One Martini backbone bead per residue (centre of mass of N, CA, C, O) as a GRO file, in nm:
protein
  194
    1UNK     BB    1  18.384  12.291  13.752
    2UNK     BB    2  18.138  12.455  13.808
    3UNK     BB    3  17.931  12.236  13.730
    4UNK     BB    4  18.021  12.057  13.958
    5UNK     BB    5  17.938  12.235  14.192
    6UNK     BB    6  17.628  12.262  14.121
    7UNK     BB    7  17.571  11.933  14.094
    8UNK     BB    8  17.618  11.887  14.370
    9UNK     BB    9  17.450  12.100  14.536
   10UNK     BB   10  17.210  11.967  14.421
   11UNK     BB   11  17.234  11.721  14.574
   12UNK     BB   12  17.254  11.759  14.815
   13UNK     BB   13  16.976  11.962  14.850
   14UNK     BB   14  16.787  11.672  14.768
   15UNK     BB   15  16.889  11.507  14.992
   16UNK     BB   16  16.810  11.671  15.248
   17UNK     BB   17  16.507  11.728  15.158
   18UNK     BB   18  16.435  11.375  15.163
   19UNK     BB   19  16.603  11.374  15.497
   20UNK     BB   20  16.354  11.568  15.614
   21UNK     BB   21  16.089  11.387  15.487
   22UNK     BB   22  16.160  11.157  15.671
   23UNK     BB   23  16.167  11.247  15.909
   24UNK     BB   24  15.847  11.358  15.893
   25UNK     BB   25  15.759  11.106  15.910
   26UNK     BB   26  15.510  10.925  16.047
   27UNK     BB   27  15.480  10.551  16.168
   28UNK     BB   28  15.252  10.337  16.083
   29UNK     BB   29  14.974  10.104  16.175
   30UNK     BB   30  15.106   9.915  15.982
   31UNK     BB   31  15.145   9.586  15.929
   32UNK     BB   32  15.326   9.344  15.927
   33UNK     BB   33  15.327   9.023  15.793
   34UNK     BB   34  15.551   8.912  15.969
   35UNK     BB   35  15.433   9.026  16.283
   36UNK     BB   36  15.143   8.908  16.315
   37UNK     BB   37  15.082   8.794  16.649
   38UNK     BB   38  15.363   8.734  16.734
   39UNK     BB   39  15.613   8.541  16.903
   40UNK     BB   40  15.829   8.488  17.094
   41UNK     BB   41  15.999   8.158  17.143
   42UNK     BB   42  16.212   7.922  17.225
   43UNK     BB   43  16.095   7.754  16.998
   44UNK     BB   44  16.003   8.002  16.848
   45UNK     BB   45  15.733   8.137  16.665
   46UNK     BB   46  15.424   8.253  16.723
   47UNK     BB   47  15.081   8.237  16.585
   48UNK     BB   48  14.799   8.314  16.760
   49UNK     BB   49  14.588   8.216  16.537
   50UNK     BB   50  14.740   7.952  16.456
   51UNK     BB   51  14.717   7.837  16.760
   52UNK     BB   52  14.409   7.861  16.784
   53UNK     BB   53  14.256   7.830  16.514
   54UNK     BB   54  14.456   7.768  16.272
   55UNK     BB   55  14.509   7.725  15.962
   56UNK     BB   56  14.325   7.905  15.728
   57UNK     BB   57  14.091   7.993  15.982
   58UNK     BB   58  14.130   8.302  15.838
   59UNK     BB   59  14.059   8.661  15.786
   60UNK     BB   60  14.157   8.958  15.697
   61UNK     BB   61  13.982   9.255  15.788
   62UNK     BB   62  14.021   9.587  15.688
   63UNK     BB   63  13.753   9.722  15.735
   64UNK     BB   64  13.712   9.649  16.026
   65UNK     BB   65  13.886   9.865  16.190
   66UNK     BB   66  13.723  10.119  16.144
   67UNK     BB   67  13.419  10.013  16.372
   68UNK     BB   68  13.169   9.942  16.458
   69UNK     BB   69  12.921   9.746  16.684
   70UNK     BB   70  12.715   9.475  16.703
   71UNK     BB   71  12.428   9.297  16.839
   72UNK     BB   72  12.349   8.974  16.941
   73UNK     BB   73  12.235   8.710  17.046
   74UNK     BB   74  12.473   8.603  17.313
   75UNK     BB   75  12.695   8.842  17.382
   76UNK     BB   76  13.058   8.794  17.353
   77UNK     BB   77  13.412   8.822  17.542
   78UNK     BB   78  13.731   8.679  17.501
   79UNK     BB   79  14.017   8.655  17.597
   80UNK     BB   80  14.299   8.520  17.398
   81UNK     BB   81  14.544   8.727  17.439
   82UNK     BB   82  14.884   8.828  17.597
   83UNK     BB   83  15.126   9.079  17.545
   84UNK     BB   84  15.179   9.292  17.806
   85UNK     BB   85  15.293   9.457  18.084
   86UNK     BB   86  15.019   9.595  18.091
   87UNK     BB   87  14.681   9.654  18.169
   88UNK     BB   88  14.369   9.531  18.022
   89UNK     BB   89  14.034   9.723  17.895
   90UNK     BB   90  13.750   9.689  17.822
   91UNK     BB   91  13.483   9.826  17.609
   92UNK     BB   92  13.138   9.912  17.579
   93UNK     BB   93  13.175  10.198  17.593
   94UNK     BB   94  13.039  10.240  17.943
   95UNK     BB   95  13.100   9.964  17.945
   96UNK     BB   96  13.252   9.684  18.124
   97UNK     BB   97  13.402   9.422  18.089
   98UNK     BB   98  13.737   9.374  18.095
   99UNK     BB   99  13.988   9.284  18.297
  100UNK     BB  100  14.385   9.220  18.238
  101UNK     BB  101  14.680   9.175  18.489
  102UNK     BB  102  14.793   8.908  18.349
  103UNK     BB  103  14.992   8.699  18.219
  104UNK     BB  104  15.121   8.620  17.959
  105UNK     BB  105  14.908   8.457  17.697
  106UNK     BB  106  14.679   8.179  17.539
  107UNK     BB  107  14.388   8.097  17.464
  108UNK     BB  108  14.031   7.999  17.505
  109UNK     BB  109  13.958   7.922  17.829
  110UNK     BB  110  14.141   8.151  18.053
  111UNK     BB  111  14.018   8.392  18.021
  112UNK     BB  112  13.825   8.610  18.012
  113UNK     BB  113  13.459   8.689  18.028
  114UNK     BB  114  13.190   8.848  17.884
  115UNK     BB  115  12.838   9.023  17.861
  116UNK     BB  116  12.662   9.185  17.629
  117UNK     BB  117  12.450   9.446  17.731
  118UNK     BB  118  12.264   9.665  17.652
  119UNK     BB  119  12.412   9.686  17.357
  120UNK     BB  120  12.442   9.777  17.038
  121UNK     BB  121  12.601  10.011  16.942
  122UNK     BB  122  12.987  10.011  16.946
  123UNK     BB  123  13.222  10.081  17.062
  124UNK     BB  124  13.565  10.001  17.126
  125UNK     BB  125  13.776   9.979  17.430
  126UNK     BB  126  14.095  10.005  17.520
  127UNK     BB  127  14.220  10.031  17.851
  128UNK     BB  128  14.589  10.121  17.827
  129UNK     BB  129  14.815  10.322  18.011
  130UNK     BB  130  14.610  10.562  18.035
  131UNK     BB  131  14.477  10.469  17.741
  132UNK     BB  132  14.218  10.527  17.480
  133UNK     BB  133  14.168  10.242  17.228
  134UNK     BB  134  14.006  10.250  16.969
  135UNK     BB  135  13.777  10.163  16.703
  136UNK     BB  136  13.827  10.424  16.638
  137UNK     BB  137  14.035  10.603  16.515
  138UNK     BB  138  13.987  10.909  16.546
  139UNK     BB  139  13.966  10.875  16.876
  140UNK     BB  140  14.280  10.855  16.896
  141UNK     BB  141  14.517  11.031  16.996
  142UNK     BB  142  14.664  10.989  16.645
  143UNK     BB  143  14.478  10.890  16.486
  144UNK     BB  144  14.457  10.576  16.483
  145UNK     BB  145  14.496  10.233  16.377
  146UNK     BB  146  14.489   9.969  16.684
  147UNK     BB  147  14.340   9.730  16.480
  148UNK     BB  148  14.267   9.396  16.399
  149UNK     BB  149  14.051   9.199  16.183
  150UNK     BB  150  13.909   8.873  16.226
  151UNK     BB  151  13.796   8.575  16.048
  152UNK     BB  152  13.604   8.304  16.070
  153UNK     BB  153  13.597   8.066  15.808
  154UNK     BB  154  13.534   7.736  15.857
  155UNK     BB  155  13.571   7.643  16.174
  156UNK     BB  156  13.507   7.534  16.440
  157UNK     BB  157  13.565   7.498  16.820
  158UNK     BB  158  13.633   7.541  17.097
  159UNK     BB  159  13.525   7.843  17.196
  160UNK     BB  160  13.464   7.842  16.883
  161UNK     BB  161  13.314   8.006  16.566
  162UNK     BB  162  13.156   8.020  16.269
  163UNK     BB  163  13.175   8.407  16.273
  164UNK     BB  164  13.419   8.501  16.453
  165UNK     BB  165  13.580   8.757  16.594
  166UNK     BB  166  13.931   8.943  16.617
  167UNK     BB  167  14.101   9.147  16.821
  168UNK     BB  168  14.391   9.301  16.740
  169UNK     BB  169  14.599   9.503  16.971
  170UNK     BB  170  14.733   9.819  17.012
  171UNK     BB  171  14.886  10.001  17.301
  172UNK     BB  172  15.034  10.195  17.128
  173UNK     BB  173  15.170  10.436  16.932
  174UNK     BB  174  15.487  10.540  16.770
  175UNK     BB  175  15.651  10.348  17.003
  176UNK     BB  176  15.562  10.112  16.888
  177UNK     BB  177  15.601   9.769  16.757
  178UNK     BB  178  15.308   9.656  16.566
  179UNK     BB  179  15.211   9.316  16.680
  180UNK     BB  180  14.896   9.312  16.801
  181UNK     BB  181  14.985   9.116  17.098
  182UNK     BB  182  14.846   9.265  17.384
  183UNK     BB  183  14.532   9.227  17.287
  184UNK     BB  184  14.261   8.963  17.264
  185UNK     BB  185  13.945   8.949  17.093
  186UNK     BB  186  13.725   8.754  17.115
  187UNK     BB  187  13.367   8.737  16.900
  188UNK     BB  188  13.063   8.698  16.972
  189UNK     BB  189  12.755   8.790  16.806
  190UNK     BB  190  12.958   9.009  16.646
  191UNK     BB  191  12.921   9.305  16.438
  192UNK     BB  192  13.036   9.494  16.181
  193UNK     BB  193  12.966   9.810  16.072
  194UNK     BB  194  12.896   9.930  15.771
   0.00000   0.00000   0.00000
């Protein structure tokens, strides 16, 4: 009976210790796959790359979440999709490119857009509801990364080329739903800095 009871409080010991361990730990910016850039709609869930770009023709590049972007001649950025009740404003460093206070929506042609000028290499900023979420993790209030970035890879269609890339940001923190889908922006002759 006494080794039963020391076998218990041992179990229970390292089940405590474990269980203080997972609280403790806090949950990453890693984006579920099922749950990428996706919207409920009434007749069933959106992936925004999905219905803007066309399916397989786009992939996921993680090495560029985390870096900086620099211009090429005629650089240029349009909102292509909002989920998130705040406004969302974008900016290359110091430049203001725009701000978008509008109904969540979709487009390739209805979002703002802007051309990046006289900014060679700089980080992109969102600045939404009073927090600036960079595109270097490191700058960020929680020092994570809170974008994911796509390359267009097959073909070019209206207001999109093949190699350009799409940023989708996370605007919220640890308590963010990790969905992607708050703020997204095509980039034109924009590429990450190696």
């Amino acid at each position: 009976m006494l080794k039963f009871h020391r076998m218990f409080y041992a179990v229970l010991i390292l089940g405590l210790i474990f269980l203080s361990g997972c609280a403790a730990t806090k949950p990453s910016l890693v984006p579920d796959q099922e749950r990428w850039l996706e919207v409920n709609q009434p007749d069933g869930t959106l992936c925004i790359m999905e219905y803007l770009f066309g399916p397989d023709n786009w992939v996921r590049l993680d090495k560029a979440g985390d870096a900086l972007w620099s211009t090429g001649s005629g650089a240029k950025v349009r909102v292509v999709a909002k989920y998130s009740a705040i406004s969302q404003n974008l900016w290359a460093d110091t430049q203001e490119l725009c701000k978008f206070d509008g109904v969540n929506f979709s487009s390739l042609s209805s979002g703002p857009s802007a051309q990046i000028k006289d900014v060679k290499t700089f980080r992109l900023i969102n600045k939404s509801g009073g927090v600036d979420w960079s595109s270097l993790a490191s700058q960020n209030p929680d020092s994570r990364n809170h974008i994911i970035v796509f390359k267009i890879t097959k073909h070019g269609g209206v207001n999109y080329s093949l190699g350009d890339y799409v940023i989708a940001w996370e605007d919220s923190g640890e308590a963010g739903d990790y969905d992607y889908n708050d703020f997204v922006v095509l980039l034109h002759n924009i590429q990450p800095v190696k």
